[in-house]
Amino acid sequence: MTLILGLEGTAWNLSAALVSEAKTICEAESTYKPLHGGIHPREAAQHHASEIKNVVSRVFRGAEAEERGFSLDSIDAIAFSQGPGMGPCLRTVATAARALAISLKIPLVGVNHCIAHIEIGRWRCETKDPVVLYVSGANSQVLAYRAGKYRILGETLDIGVGNALDKFARYLGLSHPGGPKIEELAYKGTEYVYMPYVIKGMDLSFSGLTTAAKDAINVHRHKTEDVCYSFQETAFAMLTEVTERAMAHLGKDEMLLAGGVGANRRLQQMLQTMCHDREAKFYVPETKYLKDNGTMIAYLGLLHYKTGDTTPIDKSAVKPNYRPDEVEVTWREQEQK
Ligand code: AMP
Ligand code: MG
């Protein structure tokens, strides 16, 4: 049995987890909550630095870890999010990962956070070769596997859809994270208000939506609920359109939703309808695996480790702009053999 400890801390959620091939999962987390405004990278990093010892010890106090007598000495490798993410947060967690790997004399595995979202979805949903819509605070991408890499078929040209929702929510005086609060308000909306629908080729743009939503309230005096409803309908229709085009081009009949915004029921419903209409299968993992979590980092670390792909300390610098198509996906070649 191989046991991997995974550390996630790219943004506001610090999380550690133990994962093995036998699907052992123990996870503990601690979330930084901004007092006002959005996530402040340095404050989030300070939160991670002060909490990491506690979070790692709590993983080993999980029921399954205790029952099976797991301790730090049982681990085969330490996986950590090498990027993308906020520099100060990434550096704090990478430092802890290096310190653990060196003191325990075990390998380090730097993983790509976006691919971790994809792989945990494939694992939990048992889907083989889906087109993936990955939507989180900072990222919005449509991806699919081809010839050894996850290719980015379409992506946002400015901010992620989660950030666009969070910014508008902040304008309404709602606390972070704003996405779920906008969702609740949107259900009470009845009238569609015009919003910019911006798709360029396969790419998307969301920042104009936030501006238009603010104006719809401030200048045009529309009801907040109607604006939330219109914001969601527009942003999610854009995402659904690009995902569908990717499926059509590639001839794929599976679709996987990943990332924190994936928890939104209206987005799920639109994608489900699109998949149903083209006789494709729609998959979404449990909500706790949509948001950032240590389990996905440990699990992707396990996949890398099993193909002998570990990260020497001198190659373990964080990559705040790490793109998923930079990663050689060695484990899927093995799957196909
Ligand atoms: P992540 O970066 O993957 O942890 O996702 C966090 C983002 O997901 C934040 O921007 C949240 O506002 C957003 N989010 C979480 N739940 C929902 C929801 N139900 N509807 C829309 N956005 C959401
Ligand atoms: Mg994420």
CSV table of C-alpha atoms and ligand atoms in Angstrom, one decimal:
chain,number,residue,atom,x,y,z
A,1,MET,CA,0.0,0.0,0.0
A,2,THR,CA,1.2,3.5,-0.8
A,3,LEU,CA,0.2,6.3,1.5
A,4,ILE,CA,0.4,10.0,0.5
A,5,LEU,CA,0.0,13.1,2.6
A,6,GLY,CA,-1.3,16.0,0.5
A,7,LEU,CA,-1.2,19.7,1.4
A,8,GLU,CA,-3.5,22.2,-0.3
A,9,GLY,CA,-3.2,26.0,0.3
A,10,THR,CA,-3.4,27.9,-3.0
A,11,ALA,CA,-5.9,30.5,-1.7
A,12,TRP,CA,-8.0,30.7,1.4
A,13,ASN,CA,-8.5,27.0,2.3
A,14,LEU,CA,-5.7,25.2,4.0
A,15,SER,CA,-6.3,21.4,3.9
A,16,ALA,CA,-4.3,18.2,4.5
A,17,ALA,CA,-5.3,14.7,3.6
A,18,LEU,CA,-4.1,11.1,3.6
A,19,VAL,CA,-4.9,9.0,0.6
A,20,SER,CA,-3.9,5.4,-0.5
A,21,GLU,CA,-4.8,3.3,-3.5
A,22,ALA,CA,-7.2,1.5,-1.2
A,23,LYS,CA,-9.2,4.8,-1.1
A,24,THR,CA,-8.3,5.6,2.5
A,25,ILE,CA,-9.2,9.2,3.0
A,26,CYS,CA,-8.6,11.3,6.1
A,27,GLU,CA,-8.9,15.1,5.7
A,28,ALA,CA,-8.6,18.1,8.0
A,29,GLU,CA,-8.9,21.8,7.0
A,30,SER,CA,-8.9,25.3,8.3
A,31,THR,CA,-10.3,28.2,6.3
A,32,TYR,CA,-9.1,31.8,6.3
A,33,LYS,CA,-12.1,34.1,6.5
A,34,PRO,CA,-11.4,37.8,5.5
A,35,LEU,CA,-13.0,40.2,8.0
A,36,HIS,CA,-14.0,42.4,5.1
A,37,GLY,CA,-13.4,42.4,1.4
A,38,GLY,CA,-11.9,39.6,-0.6
A,39,ILE,CA,-8.9,37.3,0.1
A,40,HIS,CA,-5.8,39.2,1.1
A,41,PRO,CA,-2.9,37.0,0.0
A,42,ARG,CA,-0.5,37.9,2.8
A,43,GLU,CA,-3.2,37.5,5.5
A,44,ALA,CA,-4.2,34.1,4.0
A,45,ALA,CA,-0.6,33.0,4.0
A,46,GLN,CA,-0.2,34.0,7.7
A,47,HIS,CA,-3.3,32.0,8.5
A,48,HIS,CA,-1.8,28.9,6.7
A,49,ALA,CA,1.5,29.3,8.5
A,50,SER,CA,-0.1,29.4,11.9
A,51,GLU,CA,-2.6,26.6,11.2
A,52,ILE,CA,-0.6,24.1,9.3
A,53,LYS,CA,0.8,22.2,12.2
A,54,ASN,CA,-2.6,21.8,13.7
A,55,VAL,CA,-4.2,20.7,10.4
A,56,VAL,CA,-1.5,18.1,9.7
A,57,SER,CA,-1.9,16.6,13.3
A,58,ARG,CA,-5.7,16.6,12.9
A,59,VAL,CA,-5.4,14.4,9.8
A,60,PHE,CA,-3.7,11.7,11.9
A,61,ARG,CA,-6.4,11.9,14.5
A,62,GLY,CA,-9.0,11.1,11.9
A,63,ALA,CA,-11.0,7.9,12.7
A,64,GLU,CA,-9.5,5.8,9.9
A,65,ALA,CA,-5.9,7.0,10.5
A,66,GLU,CA,-6.2,6.2,14.2
A,67,GLU,CA,-7.8,2.8,13.6
A,68,ARG,CA,-5.0,1.8,11.2
A,69,GLY,CA,-2.2,3.2,13.3
A,70,PHE,CA,-1.0,5.7,10.7
A,71,SER,CA,1.6,8.2,11.8
A,72,LEU,CA,4.0,10.6,9.9
A,73,ASP,CA,6.3,7.6,9.6
A,74,SER,CA,3.7,5.6,7.6
A,75,ILE,CA,3.8,8.1,4.7
A,76,ASP,CA,5.5,7.3,1.4
A,77,ALA,CA,5.6,10.9,-0.1
A,78,ILE,CA,4.4,14.4,0.5
A,79,ALA,CA,2.3,16.0,-2.2
A,80,PHE,CA,1.7,19.8,-2.3
A,81,SER,CA,0.0,22.3,-4.6
A,82,GLN,CA,2.8,23.8,-6.6
A,83,GLY,CA,0.5,26.2,-8.4
A,84,PRO,CA,-1.5,28.0,-9.8
A,85,GLY,CA,-2.4,30.2,-6.8
A,86,MET,CA,-1.5,33.1,-4.7
A,87,GLY,CA,2.3,33.4,-4.3
A,88,PRO,CA,2.5,34.0,-0.5
A,89,CYS,CA,0.0,31.1,0.2
A,90,LEU,CA,1.8,28.7,-2.2
A,91,ARG,CA,5.2,29.5,-0.7
A,92,THR,CA,4.0,28.9,2.9
A,93,VAL,CA,2.6,25.5,2.1
A,94,ALA,CA,5.5,24.5,-0.1
A,95,THR,CA,7.9,25.4,2.7
A,96,ALA,CA,6.0,23.1,5.1
A,97,ALA,CA,6.0,20.3,2.5
A,98,ARG,CA,9.7,20.6,1.9
A,99,ALA,CA,10.4,20.6,5.7
A,100,LEU,CA,8.4,17.4,6.2
A,101,ALA,CA,9.9,15.6,3.2
A,102,ILE,CA,13.4,16.4,4.3
A,103,SER,CA,12.9,15.5,7.9
A,104,LEU,CA,11.1,12.2,7.0
A,105,LYS,CA,13.5,11.4,4.2
A,106,ILE,CA,10.7,10.8,1.7
A,107,PRO,CA,10.0,12.2,-1.8
A,108,LEU,CA,8.2,15.4,-2.5
A,109,VAL,CA,5.6,15.6,-5.3
A,110,GLY,CA,4.6,19.0,-6.6
A,111,VAL,CA,1.2,18.9,-8.3
A,112,ASN,CA,-0.8,21.1,-10.5
A,113,HIS,CA,-3.9,22.3,-8.6
A,114,CYS,CA,-6.2,22.4,-11.7
A,115,ILE,CA,-5.3,18.8,-12.7
A,116,ALA,CA,-6.0,17.7,-9.1
A,117,HIS,CA,-9.5,19.1,-9.5
A,118,ILE,CA,-9.9,17.0,-12.7
A,119,GLU,CA,-8.4,13.8,-11.4
A,120,ILE,CA,-10.5,13.7,-8.2
A,121,GLY,CA,-13.6,14.2,-10.3
A,122,ARG,CA,-12.6,11.3,-12.6
A,123,TRP,CA,-11.9,9.1,-9.6
A,124,ARG,CA,-15.0,9.9,-7.6
A,125,CYS,CA,-17.4,9.8,-10.6
A,126,GLU,CA,-15.6,6.9,-12.4
A,127,THR,CA,-15.7,8.8,-15.7
A,128,LYS,CA,-12.9,7.9,-18.2
A,129,ASP,CA,-12.4,10.6,-20.8
A,130,PRO,CA,-14.6,13.6,-20.1
A,131,VAL,CA,-14.5,17.2,-21.4
A,132,VAL,CA,-14.0,19.1,-18.2
A,133,LEU,CA,-15.4,22.4,-17.2
A,134,TYR,CA,-13.2,23.7,-14.3
A,135,VAL,CA,-14.8,26.8,-12.7
A,136,SER,CA,-13.4,28.3,-9.5
A,137,GLY,CA,-12.6,31.7,-8.0
A,138,ALA,CA,-9.6,32.4,-10.1
A,139,ASN,CA,-10.0,29.9,-13.0
A,140,SER,CA,-12.5,29.1,-15.7
A,141,GLN,CA,-11.3,26.6,-18.3
A,142,VAL,CA,-12.6,23.9,-20.6
A,143,LEU,CA,-10.1,21.0,-20.9
A,144,ALA,CA,-9.8,17.6,-22.4
A,145,TYR,CA,-7.0,15.0,-22.4
A,146,ARG,CA,-5.2,14.4,-25.7
A,147,ALA,CA,-1.8,12.9,-26.5
A,148,GLY,CA,-0.3,13.0,-23.0
A,149,LYS,CA,-1.6,16.3,-21.8
A,150,TYR,CA,-4.7,18.1,-20.6
A,151,ARG,CA,-5.3,20.6,-23.4
A,152,ILE,CA,-7.0,23.9,-22.6
A,153,LEU,CA,-9.7,24.3,-25.3
A,154,GLY,CA,-11.2,27.5,-23.9
A,155,GLU,CA,-10.6,29.8,-20.9
A,156,THR,CA,-11.3,33.1,-19.5
A,157,LEU,CA,-9.5,36.1,-20.9
A,158,ASP,CA,-9.7,38.1,-17.7
A,159,ILE,CA,-11.1,37.0,-14.3
A,160,GLY,CA,-12.6,33.6,-13.3
A,161,VAL,CA,-16.3,33.3,-13.1
A,162,GLY,CA,-16.1,32.8,-9.2
A,163,ASN,CA,-14.2,36.1,-8.9
A,164,ALA,CA,-16.7,37.9,-11.1
A,165,LEU,CA,-19.5,36.6,-8.8
A,166,ASP,CA,-17.6,37.4,-5.6
A,167,LYS,CA,-16.8,41.0,-6.8
A,168,PHE,CA,-20.4,41.7,-7.5
A,169,ALA,CA,-21.4,40.2,-4.2
A,170,ARG,CA,-19.0,42.4,-2.4
A,171,TYR,CA,-20.5,45.4,-4.1
A,172,LEU,CA,-23.9,44.3,-2.7
A,173,GLY,CA,-22.3,44.2,0.8
A,174,LEU,CA,-22.3,40.4,1.0
A,175,SER,CA,-19.4,38.6,2.7
A,176,HIS,CA,-16.9,36.3,1.0
A,177,PRO,CA,-17.6,33.9,-0.7
A,178,GLY,CA,-20.3,35.6,-2.6
A,179,GLY,CA,-21.2,32.9,-5.1
A,180,PRO,CA,-23.6,30.9,-2.9
A,181,LYS,CA,-25.3,34.1,-1.8
A,182,ILE,CA,-25.9,35.3,-5.3
A,183,GLU,CA,-27.3,31.8,-6.1
A,184,GLU,CA,-29.9,32.2,-3.4
A,185,LEU,CA,-30.9,35.7,-4.5
A,186,ALA,CA,-31.0,34.5,-8.2
A,187,TYR,CA,-33.8,32.0,-7.4
A,188,LYS,CA,-36.0,34.9,-6.4
A,189,GLY,CA,-35.4,36.8,-9.7
A,190,THR,CA,-38.1,36.8,-12.3
A,191,GLU,CA,-37.0,39.3,-15.0
A,192,TYR,CA,-34.0,39.0,-17.3
A,193,VAL,CA,-32.0,42.2,-17.4
A,194,TYR,CA,-29.5,42.7,-20.4
A,195,MET,CA,-26.0,41.5,-19.6
A,196,PRO,CA,-22.9,41.3,-22.0
A,197,TYR,CA,-22.5,37.8,-23.4
A,198,VAL,CA,-18.8,37.7,-24.3
A,199,ILE,CA,-17.3,34.8,-26.1
A,200,LYS,CA,-14.3,35.1,-28.5
A,201,GLY,CA,-13.7,31.9,-30.3
A,202,MET,CA,-13.5,29.4,-27.5
A,203,ASP,CA,-12.5,32.0,-24.9
A,204,LEU,CA,-14.7,33.9,-22.4
A,205,SER,CA,-14.7,37.2,-20.6
A,206,PHE,CA,-16.4,37.9,-17.3
A,207,SER,CA,-15.2,41.2,-16.0
A,208,GLY,CA,-17.7,43.2,-18.1
A,209,LEU,CA,-20.5,41.2,-16.4
A,210,THR,CA,-19.5,42.5,-13.0
A,211,THR,CA,-19.5,46.1,-14.3
A,212,ALA,CA,-22.8,45.7,-16.1
A,213,ALA,CA,-24.4,44.1,-13.0
A,214,LYS,CA,-23.3,47.0,-10.8
A,215,ASP,CA,-24.7,49.5,-13.4
A,216,ALA,CA,-28.0,47.6,-13.6
A,217,ILE,CA,-28.4,48.3,-9.8
A,218,ASN,CA,-26.9,51.6,-9.5
A,219,VAL,CA,-27.8,53.4,-12.7
A,220,HIS,CA,-30.8,51.5,-14.0
A,221,ARG,CA,-32.3,50.7,-10.6
A,222,HIS,CA,-33.2,47.0,-11.4
A,223,LYS,CA,-34.1,44.7,-8.5
A,224,THR,CA,-31.1,42.9,-6.9
A,225,GLU,CA,-32.7,39.5,-7.4
A,226,ASP,CA,-33.3,40.1,-11.1
A,227,VAL,CA,-29.7,41.2,-11.6
A,228,CYS,CA,-28.4,38.1,-9.7
A,229,TYR,CA,-30.6,35.9,-11.8
A,230,SER,CA,-29.5,37.6,-15.1
A,231,PHE,CA,-25.8,37.5,-14.1
A,232,GLN,CA,-26.0,33.7,-13.5
A,233,GLU,CA,-28.1,33.0,-16.6
A,234,THR,CA,-25.6,34.9,-18.8
A,235,ALA,CA,-22.3,33.6,-17.3
A,236,PHE,CA,-23.5,30.0,-17.1
A,237,ALA,CA,-24.9,30.0,-20.6
A,238,MET,CA,-21.5,31.2,-21.9
A,239,LEU,CA,-19.8,28.4,-20.0
A,240,THR,CA,-22.3,25.8,-21.3
A,241,GLU,CA,-21.9,27.0,-24.9
A,242,VAL,CA,-18.1,26.7,-24.9
A,243,THR,CA,-18.3,23.3,-23.1
A,244,GLU,CA,-20.8,22.0,-25.7
A,245,ARG,CA,-18.7,23.2,-28.6
A,246,ALA,CA,-15.6,21.4,-27.1
A,247,MET,CA,-17.7,18.2,-26.8
A,248,ALA,CA,-18.9,18.5,-30.4
A,249,HIS,CA,-15.5,19.1,-31.8
A,250,LEU,CA,-13.9,16.2,-30.0
A,251,GLY,CA,-16.8,13.9,-30.3
A,252,LYS,CA,-16.8,13.1,-26.6
A,253,ASP,CA,-19.9,11.9,-24.8
A,254,GLU,CA,-18.9,12.5,-21.1
A,255,MET,CA,-18.6,15.8,-19.3
A,256,LEU,CA,-17.2,16.5,-15.8
A,257,LEU,CA,-17.8,19.6,-13.7
A,258,ALA,CA,-15.0,20.7,-11.3
A,259,GLY,CA,-14.1,23.6,-9.1
A,260,GLY,CA,-16.0,25.6,-6.4
A,261,VAL,CA,-18.5,27.3,-8.7
A,262,GLY,CA,-19.6,23.8,-9.7
A,263,ALA,CA,-21.6,23.6,-6.5
A,264,ASN,CA,-24.1,26.0,-8.2
A,265,ARG,CA,-27.3,24.1,-8.9
A,266,ARG,CA,-28.4,26.3,-11.8
A,267,LEU,CA,-25.0,25.8,-13.5
A,268,GLN,CA,-25.4,22.0,-12.9
A,269,GLN,CA,-28.9,22.1,-14.4
A,270,MET,CA,-27.8,23.9,-17.6
A,271,LEU,CA,-25.0,21.5,-18.2
A,272,GLN,CA,-27.2,18.5,-17.4
A,273,THR,CA,-29.7,19.8,-20.0
A,274,MET,CA,-27.0,20.3,-22.6
A,275,CYS,CA,-25.6,16.8,-22.0
A,276,HIS,CA,-29.0,15.2,-22.1
A,277,ASP,CA,-29.8,16.9,-25.4
A,278,ARG,CA,-26.7,15.5,-27.0
A,279,GLU,CA,-27.0,12.1,-25.3
A,280,ALA,CA,-23.9,12.6,-23.3
A,281,LYS,CA,-23.3,11.8,-19.6
A,282,PHE,CA,-22.9,14.6,-17.1
A,283,TYR,CA,-20.8,14.0,-14.0
A,284,VAL,CA,-20.2,16.1,-10.9
A,285,PRO,CA,-18.4,14.8,-7.7
A,286,GLU,CA,-19.6,15.4,-4.1
A,287,THR,CA,-19.6,19.1,-3.2
A,288,LYS,CA,-16.7,18.7,-0.7
A,289,TYR,CA,-14.5,17.6,-3.6
A,290,LEU,CA,-15.5,20.5,-5.9
A,291,LYS,CA,-14.0,23.1,-3.6
A,292,ASP,CA,-10.2,23.2,-2.9
A,293,ASN,CA,-9.3,20.1,-0.7
A,294,GLY,CA,-6.2,18.2,0.4
A,295,THR,CA,-7.6,14.9,-0.8
A,296,MET,CA,-7.3,15.9,-4.5
A,297,ILE,CA,-3.7,16.9,-3.9
A,298,ALA,CA,-2.9,13.7,-2.2
A,299,TYR,CA,-4.7,11.7,-4.8
A,300,LEU,CA,-2.9,13.3,-7.8
A,301,GLY,CA,0.4,13.0,-5.8
A,302,LEU,CA,-0.3,9.3,-5.6
A,303,LEU,CA,-0.8,9.0,-9.4
A,304,HIS,CA,2.5,10.9,-10.0
A,305,TYR,CA,4.3,8.8,-7.3
A,306,LYS,CA,3.1,5.5,-8.8
A,307,THR,CA,4.7,6.4,-12.2
A,308,GLY,CA,8.0,7.3,-10.5
A,309,ASP,CA,7.4,11.0,-11.0
A,310,THR,CA,8.6,12.9,-7.9
A,311,THR,CA,9.9,16.5,-7.5
A,312,PRO,CA,13.5,17.1,-6.4
A,313,ILE,CA,13.8,19.9,-3.8
A,314,ASP,CA,15.7,22.1,-6.3
A,315,LYS,CA,12.7,21.8,-8.7
A,316,SER,CA,10.1,22.5,-6.1
A,317,ALA,CA,9.8,26.3,-6.4
A,318,VAL,CA,6.1,27.3,-6.5
A,319,LYS,CA,4.5,28.3,-9.9
A,320,PRO,CA,1.8,30.9,-9.3
A,321,ASN,CA,0.8,30.8,-13.0
A,322,TYR,CA,1.3,27.0,-13.5
A,323,ARG,CA,-0.9,25.9,-16.5
A,324,PRO,CA,-2.3,22.4,-16.7
A,325,ASP,CA,-1.0,21.9,-20.2
A,326,GLU,CA,2.6,22.1,-18.9
A,327,VAL,CA,2.2,18.8,-17.1
A,328,GLU,CA,3.1,15.4,-18.7
A,329,VAL,CA,0.2,13.2,-17.8
A,330,THR,CA,2.1,9.9,-17.4
A,331,TRP,CA,-0.5,8.0,-15.4
A,332,ARG,CA,-3.2,8.1,-18.1
A,333,GLU,CA,-0.8,6.4,-20.6
A,334,GLN,CA,-0.5,3.6,-18.1
A,335,GLU,CA,-4.3,3.4,-17.6
A,336,GLN,CA,-4.7,2.8,-21.3
A,337,LYS,CA,-2.3,-0.1,-21.4
B,1,AMP,P1,-12.5,27.3,-5.4
B,1,AMP,O1,-11.6,28.4,-5.8
B,1,AMP,O2,-12.5,26.1,-6.3
B,1,AMP,O3,-12.4,26.9,-3.9
B,1,AMP,O4,-14.0,27.9,-5.5
B,1,AMP,C1,-14.3,29.1,-4.8
B,1,AMP,C2,-15.3,29.9,-5.6
B,1,AMP,O5,-16.5,29.2,-5.8
B,1,AMP,C3,-15.7,31.2,-5.0
B,1,AMP,O6,-15.5,32.2,-6.0
B,1,AMP,C4,-17.1,31.0,-4.6
B,1,AMP,O7,-17.9,32.2,-4.6
B,1,AMP,C5,-17.6,30.0,-5.6
B,1,AMP,N1,-18.8,29.3,-5.2
B,1,AMP,C6,-18.9,28.4,-4.2
B,1,AMP,N2,-20.2,27.9,-4.1
B,1,AMP,C7,-20.9,28.5,-5.2
B,1,AMP,C8,-22.2,28.5,-5.6
B,1,AMP,N3,-23.1,27.7,-5.0
B,1,AMP,N4,-22.5,29.2,-6.7
B,1,AMP,C9,-21.6,30.0,-7.3
B,1,AMP,N5,-20.3,30.1,-6.9
B,1,AMP,C10,-20.0,29.4,-5.9
B,2,MG,MG,-9.4,25.3,-6.9
